[in-house]
Amino acid sequence: MSTAAHRRRALALRATQRRHDRDSSGHAARVVAGALADAFLTVEWARGPLLDAGYEVLGRRPRWLGPVVTAVLRAYREAPADRPRELAGFITAPARQPIRVRRATATRTVRQRWDSPRIDDLAALAEFLDLTPDELDWFADRRGINRKHPDHKVRHYSYTWIGERLIEAPKSRLKAIQRRVLDDLLGPLPVHAAAHGFVPGRSVHTFAALHTGQAALVRLDLRAFFTSVTAGRIYGLFRTAGYPEPVAHTLTALCTTRTPHTVSGRLEHRTPHLPQGAPTSPALANLVAFRLDRRLTGLAARYGLVYSRYADDLAFSGPPASRLVAAVTAVAHDEGFRVNPAKTRVRGRGDRQQLAGLVVNSHPAVPRASYDRLRAVLHNAARDGLEAANRDGHPDFAAHLTGLVAWASHGHPSRAARLQRLLRAAL
């Protein structure tokens, strides 16, 4: 090897070593900062106790600790007891000796915006969910087993493709945990008045009724609505609700998932996201979409329109408005969602204006063709029996027919009377 080649190799080795030293130093500094943050949050928030806690953790009295404590007290008038990671990120310190961490912090809730249960730390969260700490860690999937393990029996979710849509359904125990989160933690959090899907007291009918008899109706669809809501946004929501960092991280992990590589080949989103199929996903998506709903409500008012949303369906009605679709598309993109242009529909008064399966030209009602098909099925069931009429193999055909009759009868007394007569004859 030539002298020049030896020199180039030596320079490359030294550059690699410097990068390694910087990386090692950076990791050590993060360890020190984390240890100091944990120690600071266990004592009185004053200079003397903070210094004493730092000296105990470090096992020595470095000169740089005083300025660190001064900076911390200037930045935080009160102890950020719910934000240990944020505090650790603020602290910078050289790492010259091994760290002996002798304390562990217990986070606590500092403030809550809404009347949701107070959960100060992971032990309280495990108790709230009736889990052991190990079970909480398992269902939060901290080791990424759900995504990596080849055996589907070990995973927390089952996967079913319906066309181009992937249903990620949690298995029974995780689903029960998510239902507890939905009922007790998410229930008190407010959703925007424009949201009608999966909201108590609101429905498809309340969504559609706002747009009855309007001169123009514009309907847009949000693409990949649930998978567009990432784990980072869910974490931000739980932090906004007041939960400390560790609790917010764990709640986020319980309510989001990262699709395994073996089933995610057809997906556009492979980052941790809301799974379509989890009971918590609709409520969380509504809460995350609060800013979207607020901005679109304001946009509609500027055009003299009415706005409402049912899950991923956006509806605007009123006088014709130019450039509305472009404006809505821009707002949705700015809020982390995408409009599917292939599903955008603009309908005038002379067209059939339809929302969520209901025609709204005069008053919300199922289309005449759907009503006629249901009448025919009920007639066949009355004549030939339920089993013969159940051509699609519904497991409980009687309940299925009862639901269809209720759906088609809503807000339409004359139809309701005819359909109820046919249903009684069929059953």
PDB file of C-alpha atoms in Angstrom, residues 83-326:
ATOM      1  CA  ARG A  83     -42.526  16.107  32.176  1.00  0.00           C
ATOM      2  CA  PRO A  84     -39.339  14.280  33.225  1.00  0.00           C
ATOM      3  CA  ARG A  85     -38.267  13.724  29.612  1.00  0.00           C
ATOM      4  CA  GLU A  86     -38.713  17.388  28.777  1.00  0.00           C
ATOM      5  CA  LEU A  87     -36.630  18.360  31.811  1.00  0.00           C
ATOM      6  CA  ALA A  88     -33.927  15.882  30.857  1.00  0.00           C
ATOM      7  CA  GLY A  89     -33.843  17.369  27.372  1.00  0.00           C
ATOM      8  CA  PHE A  90     -33.314  20.814  28.869  1.00  0.00           C
ATOM      9  CA  ILE A  91     -30.424  19.720  31.067  1.00  0.00           C
ATOM     10  CA  THR A  92     -26.954  19.468  29.547  1.00  0.00           C
ATOM     11  CA  ALA A  93     -23.960  18.129  31.463  1.00  0.00           C
ATOM     12  CA  PRO A  94     -20.588  16.545  30.718  1.00  0.00           C
ATOM     13  CA  ALA A  95     -20.288  12.850  31.490  1.00  0.00           C
ATOM     14  CA  ARG A  96     -16.820  12.108  32.854  1.00  0.00           C
ATOM     15  CA  GLN A  97     -17.592   9.456  35.456  1.00  0.00           C
ATOM     16  CA  PRO A  98     -20.032   6.550  35.715  1.00  0.00           C
ATOM     17  CA  ILE A  99     -23.415   7.593  37.081  1.00  0.00           C
ATOM     18  CA  ARG A 100     -24.810   6.003  40.218  1.00  0.00           C
ATOM     19  CA  VAL A 101     -28.550   6.598  40.109  1.00  0.00           C
ATOM     20  CA  ARG A 102     -29.804   6.197  43.658  1.00  0.00           C
ATOM     21  CA  ARG A 103     -33.303   7.653  43.256  1.00  0.00           C
ATOM     22  CA  ALA A 104     -36.296   7.032  41.014  1.00  0.00           C
ATOM     23  CA  THR A 105     -38.869   9.686  40.225  1.00  0.00           C
ATOM     24  CA  ALA A 106     -42.613   9.276  40.582  1.00  0.00           C
ATOM     25  CA  THR A 107     -44.414  11.542  38.140  1.00  0.00           C
ATOM     26  CA  ARG A 108     -47.663  13.266  39.023  1.00  0.00           C
ATOM     27  CA  THR A 109     -50.424  15.106  37.220  1.00  0.00           C
ATOM     28  CA  VAL A 110     -49.854  18.859  37.372  1.00  0.00           C
ATOM     29  CA  ARG A 111     -53.006  20.168  35.696  1.00  0.00           C
ATOM     30  CA  GLN A 112     -56.019  18.734  33.887  1.00  0.00           C
ATOM     31  CA  ARG A 113     -58.098  20.629  31.363  1.00  0.00           C
ATOM     32  CA  TRP A 114     -61.115  18.334  31.607  1.00  0.00           C
ATOM     33  CA  ASP A 115     -62.816  16.181  34.207  1.00  0.00           C
ATOM     34  CA  SER A 116     -61.027  12.953  33.319  1.00  0.00           C
ATOM     35  CA  PRO A 117     -59.602  10.545  35.942  1.00  0.00           C
ATOM     36  CA  ARG A 118     -56.330  11.583  37.536  1.00  0.00           C
ATOM     37  CA  ILE A 119     -53.536   9.070  36.841  1.00  0.00           C
ATOM     38  CA  ASP A 120     -50.177  10.169  38.207  1.00  0.00           C
ATOM     39  CA  ASP A 121     -47.840   7.374  37.150  1.00  0.00           C
ATOM     40  CA  LEU A 122     -47.602   3.944  35.549  1.00  0.00           C
ATOM     41  CA  ALA A 123     -48.421   2.141  38.778  1.00  0.00           C
ATOM     42  CA  ALA A 124     -51.659   4.119  39.011  1.00  0.00           C
ATOM     43  CA  LEU A 125     -52.408   3.400  35.340  1.00  0.00           C
ATOM     44  CA  ALA A 126     -51.910  -0.336  35.839  1.00  0.00           C
ATOM     45  CA  GLU A 127     -54.219  -0.256  38.862  1.00  0.00           C
ATOM     46  CA  PHE A 128     -56.806   1.787  36.953  1.00  0.00           C
ATOM     47  CA  LEU A 129     -56.841  -0.792  34.129  1.00  0.00           C
ATOM     48  CA  ASP A 130     -56.823  -3.761  36.555  1.00  0.00           C
ATOM     49  CA  LEU A 131     -53.446  -4.938  35.216  1.00  0.00           C
ATOM     50  CA  THR A 132     -50.167  -5.893  36.793  1.00  0.00           C
ATOM     51  CA  PRO A 133     -47.176  -3.741  35.777  1.00  0.00           C
ATOM     52  CA  ASP A 134     -45.880  -6.623  33.641  1.00  0.00           C
ATOM     53  CA  GLU A 135     -49.250  -6.965  31.907  1.00  0.00           C
ATOM     54  CA  LEU A 136     -49.337  -3.234  31.229  1.00  0.00           C
ATOM     55  CA  ASP A 137     -45.875  -3.462  29.680  1.00  0.00           C
ATOM     56  CA  TRP A 138     -46.958  -6.451  27.579  1.00  0.00           C
ATOM     57  CA  PHE A 139     -50.105  -4.860  26.167  1.00  0.00           C
ATOM     58  CA  ALA A 140     -48.281  -1.580  25.520  1.00  0.00           C
ATOM     59  CA  ASP A 141     -45.928  -3.732  23.399  1.00  0.00           C
ATOM     60  CA  ARG A 142     -42.774  -1.926  24.461  1.00  0.00           C
ATOM     61  CA  ARG A 143     -40.613  -4.638  22.916  1.00  0.00           C
ATOM     62  CA  GLY A 144     -42.354  -4.464  19.543  1.00  0.00           C
ATOM     63  CA  ILE A 145     -43.487  -8.090  19.598  1.00  0.00           C
ATOM     64  CA  ASN A 146     -46.748  -7.357  17.792  1.00  0.00           C
ATOM     65  CA  ARG A 147     -44.838  -6.009  14.808  1.00  0.00           C
ATOM     66  CA  LYS A 148     -41.901  -8.428  14.787  1.00  0.00           C
ATOM     67  CA  HIS A 149     -43.109 -11.821  15.975  1.00  0.00           C
ATOM     68  CA  PRO A 150     -43.900 -14.250  13.120  1.00  0.00           C
ATOM     69  CA  ASP A 151     -46.522 -16.170  15.109  1.00  0.00           C
ATOM     70  CA  HIS A 152     -49.896 -14.411  14.811  1.00  0.00           C
ATOM     71  CA  LYS A 153     -51.018 -16.027  18.080  1.00  0.00           C
ATOM     72  CA  VAL A 154     -48.536 -13.873  19.995  1.00  0.00           C
ATOM     73  CA  ARG A 155     -49.672 -10.622  18.387  1.00  0.00           C
ATOM     74  CA  HIS A 156     -52.242  -8.316  19.940  1.00  0.00           C
ATOM     75  CA  TYR A 157     -54.136  -7.729  16.683  1.00  0.00           C
ATOM     76  CA  SER A 158     -55.717  -9.798  13.931  1.00  0.00           C
ATOM     77  CA  TYR A 159     -55.704  -8.509  10.364  1.00  0.00           C
ATOM     78  CA  THR A 160     -58.338  -8.679   7.629  1.00  0.00           C
ATOM     79  CA  TRP A 161     -58.262  -7.027   4.222  1.00  0.00           C
ATOM     80  CA  ILE A 162     -61.595  -5.675   2.949  1.00  0.00           C
ATOM     81  CA  GLY A 163     -60.781  -4.478  -0.526  1.00  0.00           C
ATOM     82  CA  GLU A 164     -57.980  -1.950  -0.108  1.00  0.00           C
ATOM     83  CA  ARG A 165     -58.827  -1.344   3.549  1.00  0.00           C
ATOM     84  CA  LEU A 166     -57.017  -3.173   6.348  1.00  0.00           C
ATOM     85  CA  ILE A 167     -59.039  -3.913   9.482  1.00  0.00           C
ATOM     86  CA  GLU A 168     -56.713  -4.183  12.484  1.00  0.00           C
ATOM     87  CA  ALA A 169     -58.865  -5.682  15.230  1.00  0.00           C
ATOM     88  CA  PRO A 170     -57.474  -5.963  18.775  1.00  0.00           C
ATOM     89  CA  LYS A 171     -57.851  -9.334  20.448  1.00  0.00           C
ATOM     90  CA  SER A 172     -60.209  -9.714  23.383  1.00  0.00           C
ATOM     91  CA  ARG A 173     -58.035  -8.597  26.314  1.00  0.00           C
ATOM     92  CA  LEU A 174     -56.557  -5.577  24.571  1.00  0.00           C
ATOM     93  CA  LYS A 175     -60.031  -4.671  23.287  1.00  0.00           C
ATOM     94  CA  ALA A 176     -61.347  -4.743  26.878  1.00  0.00           C
ATOM     95  CA  ILE A 177     -58.506  -2.422  27.955  1.00  0.00           C
ATOM     96  CA  GLN A 178     -59.249  -0.054  25.090  1.00  0.00           C
ATOM     97  CA  ARG A 179     -62.948   0.002  25.984  1.00  0.00           C
ATOM     98  CA  ARG A 180     -62.010   1.052  29.517  1.00  0.00           C
ATOM     99  CA  VAL A 181     -59.860   3.853  28.099  1.00  0.00           C
ATOM    100  CA  LEU A 182     -62.706   4.867  25.780  1.00  0.00           C
ATOM    101  CA  ASP A 183     -65.411   4.936  28.442  1.00  0.00           C
ATOM    102  CA  ASP A 184     -63.519   6.455  31.359  1.00  0.00           C
ATOM    103  CA  LEU A 185     -60.631   8.495  29.929  1.00  0.00           C
ATOM    104  CA  LEU A 186     -61.851   9.693  26.536  1.00  0.00           C
ATOM    105  CA  GLY A 187     -65.513  10.167  27.423  1.00  0.00           C
ATOM    106  CA  PRO A 188     -65.040  13.469  29.318  1.00  0.00           C
ATOM    107  CA  LEU A 189     -62.933  15.017  26.530  1.00  0.00           C
ATOM    108  CA  PRO A 190     -64.961  17.378  24.273  1.00  0.00           C
ATOM    109  CA  VAL A 191     -65.370  16.885  20.533  1.00  0.00           C
ATOM    110  CA  HIS A 192     -66.264  19.646  18.101  1.00  0.00           C
ATOM    111  CA  ALA A 193     -69.947  20.338  17.445  1.00  0.00           C
ATOM    112  CA  ALA A 194     -69.400  19.600  13.744  1.00  0.00           C
ATOM    113  CA  ALA A 195     -68.407  15.968  14.463  1.00  0.00           C
ATOM    114  CA  HIS A 196     -71.365  13.564  14.239  1.00  0.00           C
ATOM    115  CA  GLY A 197     -69.771  10.135  13.860  1.00  0.00           C
ATOM    116  CA  PHE A 198     -69.333   7.992  17.000  1.00  0.00           C
ATOM    117  CA  VAL A 199     -70.541  10.793  19.267  1.00  0.00           C
ATOM    118  CA  PRO A 200     -73.294  10.103  21.848  1.00  0.00           C
ATOM    119  CA  GLY A 201     -76.538  11.808  20.835  1.00  0.00           C
ATOM    120  CA  ARG A 202     -75.402  12.326  17.242  1.00  0.00           C
ATOM    121  CA  SER A 203     -75.733  10.042  14.242  1.00  0.00           C
ATOM    122  CA  VAL A 204     -75.823   9.777  10.478  1.00  0.00           C
ATOM    123  CA  HIS A 205     -79.248  11.383  10.601  1.00  0.00           C
ATOM    124  CA  THR A 206     -78.076  14.436  12.569  1.00  0.00           C
ATOM    125  CA  PHE A 207     -75.113  14.680  10.182  1.00  0.00           C
ATOM    126  CA  ALA A 208     -77.341  14.661   7.097  1.00  0.00           C
ATOM    127  CA  ALA A 209     -80.234  16.735   8.493  1.00  0.00           C
ATOM    128  CA  LEU A 210     -78.087  19.885   8.537  1.00  0.00           C
ATOM    129  CA  HIS A 211     -77.856  19.802   4.741  1.00  0.00           C
ATOM    130  CA  THR A 212     -81.504  19.274   3.800  1.00  0.00           C
ATOM    131  CA  GLY A 213     -82.969  21.284   0.920  1.00  0.00           C
ATOM    132  CA  GLN A 214     -79.846  23.322   0.122  1.00  0.00           C
ATOM    133  CA  ALA A 215     -78.980  24.888  -3.221  1.00  0.00           C
ATOM    134  CA  ALA A 216     -75.664  23.045  -3.372  1.00  0.00           C
ATOM    135  CA  LEU A 217     -74.077  20.142  -1.518  1.00  0.00           C
ATOM    136  CA  VAL A 218     -70.343  19.417  -1.539  1.00  0.00           C
ATOM    137  CA  ARG A 219     -69.118  16.112  -0.130  1.00  0.00           C
ATOM    138  CA  LEU A 220     -65.434  15.260   0.345  1.00  0.00           C
ATOM    139  CA  ASP A 221     -63.700  12.172   1.705  1.00  0.00           C
ATOM    140  CA  LEU A 222     -60.562  12.015   3.834  1.00  0.00           C
ATOM    141  CA  ARG A 223     -58.178   9.336   2.623  1.00  0.00           C
ATOM    142  CA  ALA A 224     -56.889   6.772   5.154  1.00  0.00           C
ATOM    143  CA  PHE A 225     -58.569   8.650   8.001  1.00  0.00           C
ATOM    144  CA  PHE A 226     -57.452   6.440  10.903  1.00  0.00           C
ATOM    145  CA  THR A 227     -53.945   5.640   9.683  1.00  0.00           C
ATOM    146  CA  SER A 228     -53.374   9.359   9.082  1.00  0.00           C
ATOM    147  CA  VAL A 229     -53.603   9.859  12.847  1.00  0.00           C
ATOM    148  CA  THR A 230     -50.129   8.970  14.085  1.00  0.00           C
ATOM    149  CA  ALA A 231     -48.977   7.964  17.545  1.00  0.00           C
ATOM    150  CA  GLY A 232     -47.294  11.345  17.974  1.00  0.00           C
ATOM    151  CA  ARG A 233     -50.625  13.123  17.638  1.00  0.00           C
ATOM    152  CA  ILE A 234     -52.275  10.760  20.114  1.00  0.00           C
ATOM    153  CA  TYR A 235     -49.448  11.353  22.589  1.00  0.00           C
ATOM    154  CA  GLY A 236     -49.970  15.105  22.203  1.00  0.00           C
ATOM    155  CA  LEU A 237     -53.681  14.637  22.907  1.00  0.00           C
ATOM    156  CA  PHE A 238     -53.063  12.719  26.143  1.00  0.00           C
ATOM    157  CA  ARG A 239     -50.490  15.309  27.234  1.00  0.00           C
ATOM    158  CA  THR A 240     -53.004  18.074  26.511  1.00  0.00           C
ATOM    159  CA  ALA A 241     -55.477  16.191  28.711  1.00  0.00           C
ATOM    160  CA  GLY A 242     -52.915  16.550  31.522  1.00  0.00           C
ATOM    161  CA  TYR A 243     -51.419  13.073  31.796  1.00  0.00           C
ATOM    162  CA  PRO A 244     -47.708  12.884  32.728  1.00  0.00           C
ATOM    163  CA  GLU A 245     -45.246  11.855  30.041  1.00  0.00           C
ATOM    164  CA  PRO A 246     -44.898   8.157  31.018  1.00  0.00           C
ATOM    165  CA  VAL A 247     -48.675   7.746  31.330  1.00  0.00           C
ATOM    166  CA  ALA A 248     -49.311   9.521  28.025  1.00  0.00           C
ATOM    167  CA  HIS A 249     -46.704   7.366  26.264  1.00  0.00           C
ATOM    168  CA  THR A 250     -48.228   4.161  27.609  1.00  0.00           C
ATOM    169  CA  LEU A 251     -51.802   5.165  26.790  1.00  0.00           C
ATOM    170  CA  THR A 252     -50.625   6.005  23.290  1.00  0.00           C
ATOM    171  CA  ALA A 253     -49.018   2.587  22.952  1.00  0.00           C
ATOM    172  CA  LEU A 254     -52.232   0.885  24.102  1.00  0.00           C
ATOM    173  CA  CYS A 255     -54.313   2.735  21.499  1.00  0.00           C
ATOM    174  CA  THR A 256     -52.008   2.697  18.464  1.00  0.00           C
ATOM    175  CA  THR A 257     -50.206   0.007  16.533  1.00  0.00           C
ATOM    176  CA  ARG A 258     -47.481  -0.477  13.964  1.00  0.00           C
ATOM    177  CA  THR A 259     -48.609  -2.911  11.275  1.00  0.00           C
ATOM    178  CA  PRO A 260     -46.323  -5.955  10.879  1.00  0.00           C
ATOM    179  CA  HIS A 261     -44.226  -5.996   7.727  1.00  0.00           C
ATOM    180  CA  THR A 262     -45.853  -9.244   6.644  1.00  0.00           C
ATOM    181  CA  VAL A 263     -49.225  -7.533   6.199  1.00  0.00           C
ATOM    182  CA  SER A 264     -48.288  -3.895   5.526  1.00  0.00           C
ATOM    183  CA  GLY A 265     -47.050  -4.237   1.947  1.00  0.00           C
ATOM    184  CA  ARG A 266     -50.198  -2.632   0.539  1.00  0.00           C
ATOM    185  CA  LEU A 267     -50.390   0.167   3.100  1.00  0.00           C
ATOM    186  CA  GLU A 268     -49.380   3.756   2.551  1.00  0.00           C
ATOM    187  CA  HIS A 269     -48.800   4.289   6.293  1.00  0.00           C
ATOM    188  CA  ARG A 270     -46.456   2.008   8.237  1.00  0.00           C
ATOM    189  CA  THR A 271     -45.734   4.334  11.142  1.00  0.00           C
ATOM    190  CA  PRO A 272     -47.567   3.796  14.467  1.00  0.00           C
ATOM    191  CA  HIS A 273     -51.163   4.883  13.922  1.00  0.00           C
ATOM    192  CA  LEU A 274     -54.762   4.405  15.007  1.00  0.00           C
ATOM    193  CA  PRO A 275     -55.917   0.908  14.011  1.00  0.00           C
ATOM    194  CA  GLN A 276     -59.198   0.719  12.157  1.00  0.00           C
ATOM    195  CA  GLY A 277     -61.018  -1.847  14.254  1.00  0.00           C
ATOM    196  CA  ALA A 278     -60.067  -0.671  17.749  1.00  0.00           C
ATOM    197  CA  PRO A 279     -62.927   0.742  19.881  1.00  0.00           C
ATOM    198  CA  THR A 280     -60.803   3.758  20.852  1.00  0.00           C
ATOM    199  CA  SER A 281     -59.901   4.809  17.300  1.00  0.00           C
ATOM    200  CA  PRO A 282     -63.096   6.689  16.296  1.00  0.00           C
ATOM    201  CA  ALA A 283     -63.143   8.763  19.491  1.00  0.00           C
ATOM    202  CA  LEU A 284     -59.427   9.534  19.300  1.00  0.00           C
ATOM    203  CA  ALA A 285     -59.705  10.489  15.622  1.00  0.00           C
ATOM    204  CA  ASN A 286     -62.571  12.863  16.463  1.00  0.00           C
ATOM    205  CA  LEU A 287     -60.525  14.471  19.233  1.00  0.00           C
ATOM    206  CA  VAL A 288     -57.439  14.869  17.051  1.00  0.00           C
ATOM    207  CA  ALA A 289     -59.629  16.355  14.276  1.00  0.00           C
ATOM    208  CA  PHE A 290     -60.903  19.127  16.603  1.00  0.00           C
ATOM    209  CA  ARG A 291     -58.688  21.756  14.960  1.00  0.00           C
ATOM    210  CA  LEU A 292     -59.689  20.533  11.516  1.00  0.00           C
ATOM    211  CA  ASP A 293     -63.385  20.854  12.417  1.00  0.00           C
ATOM    212  CA  ARG A 294     -62.864  24.289  13.927  1.00  0.00           C
ATOM    213  CA  ARG A 295     -61.036  25.596  10.874  1.00  0.00           C
ATOM    214  CA  LEU A 296     -63.507  24.095   8.405  1.00  0.00           C
ATOM    215  CA  THR A 297     -66.420  25.533  10.384  1.00  0.00           C
ATOM    216  CA  GLY A 298     -64.818  28.950  10.061  1.00  0.00           C
ATOM    217  CA  LEU A 299     -64.155  28.391   6.362  1.00  0.00           C
ATOM    218  CA  ALA A 300     -67.791  27.392   5.808  1.00  0.00           C
ATOM    219  CA  ALA A 301     -69.012  30.498   7.631  1.00  0.00           C
ATOM    220  CA  ARG A 302     -66.865  32.659   5.381  1.00  0.00           C
ATOM    221  CA  TYR A 303     -68.638  31.188   2.348  1.00  0.00           C
ATOM    222  CA  GLY A 304     -72.085  31.305   3.991  1.00  0.00           C
ATOM    223  CA  LEU A 305     -72.205  27.488   4.196  1.00  0.00           C
ATOM    224  CA  VAL A 306     -73.012  24.815   6.774  1.00  0.00           C
ATOM    225  CA  TYR A 307     -70.329  22.228   7.635  1.00  0.00           C
ATOM    226  CA  SER A 308     -70.485  18.840   9.371  1.00  0.00           C
ATOM    227  CA  ARG A 309     -68.324  15.718   9.483  1.00  0.00           C
ATOM    228  CA  TYR A 310     -69.153  12.045   9.939  1.00  0.00           C
ATOM    229  CA  ALA A 311     -65.849  10.161  10.452  1.00  0.00           C
ATOM    230  CA  ASP A 312     -64.015  10.704   7.147  1.00  0.00           C
ATOM    231  CA  ASP A 313     -66.983  12.292   5.296  1.00  0.00           C
ATOM    232  CA  LEU A 314     -66.968  16.096   5.081  1.00  0.00           C
ATOM    233  CA  ALA A 315     -70.131  17.897   4.005  1.00  0.00           C
ATOM    234  CA  PHE A 316     -70.740  21.553   3.067  1.00  0.00           C
ATOM    235  CA  SER A 317     -74.050  22.959   1.899  1.00  0.00           C
ATOM    236  CA  GLY A 318     -75.613  26.299   1.005  1.00  0.00           C
ATOM    237  CA  PRO A 319     -75.125  28.628  -1.936  1.00  0.00           C
ATOM    238  CA  PRO A 320     -72.647  27.520  -4.639  1.00  0.00           C
ATOM    239  CA  ALA A 321     -69.091  28.480  -3.649  1.00  0.00           C
ATOM    240  CA  SER A 322     -66.173  28.626  -6.049  1.00  0.00           C
ATOM    241  CA  ARG A 323     -62.743  27.431  -4.919  1.00  0.00           C
ATOM    242  CA  LEU A 324     -64.269  25.722  -1.848  1.00  0.00           C
ATOM    243  CA  VAL A 325     -62.830  22.309  -2.663  1.00  0.00           C
ATOM    244  CA  ALA A 326     -59.316  23.720  -3.084  1.00  0.00           C
TER     245      ALA A 326
END
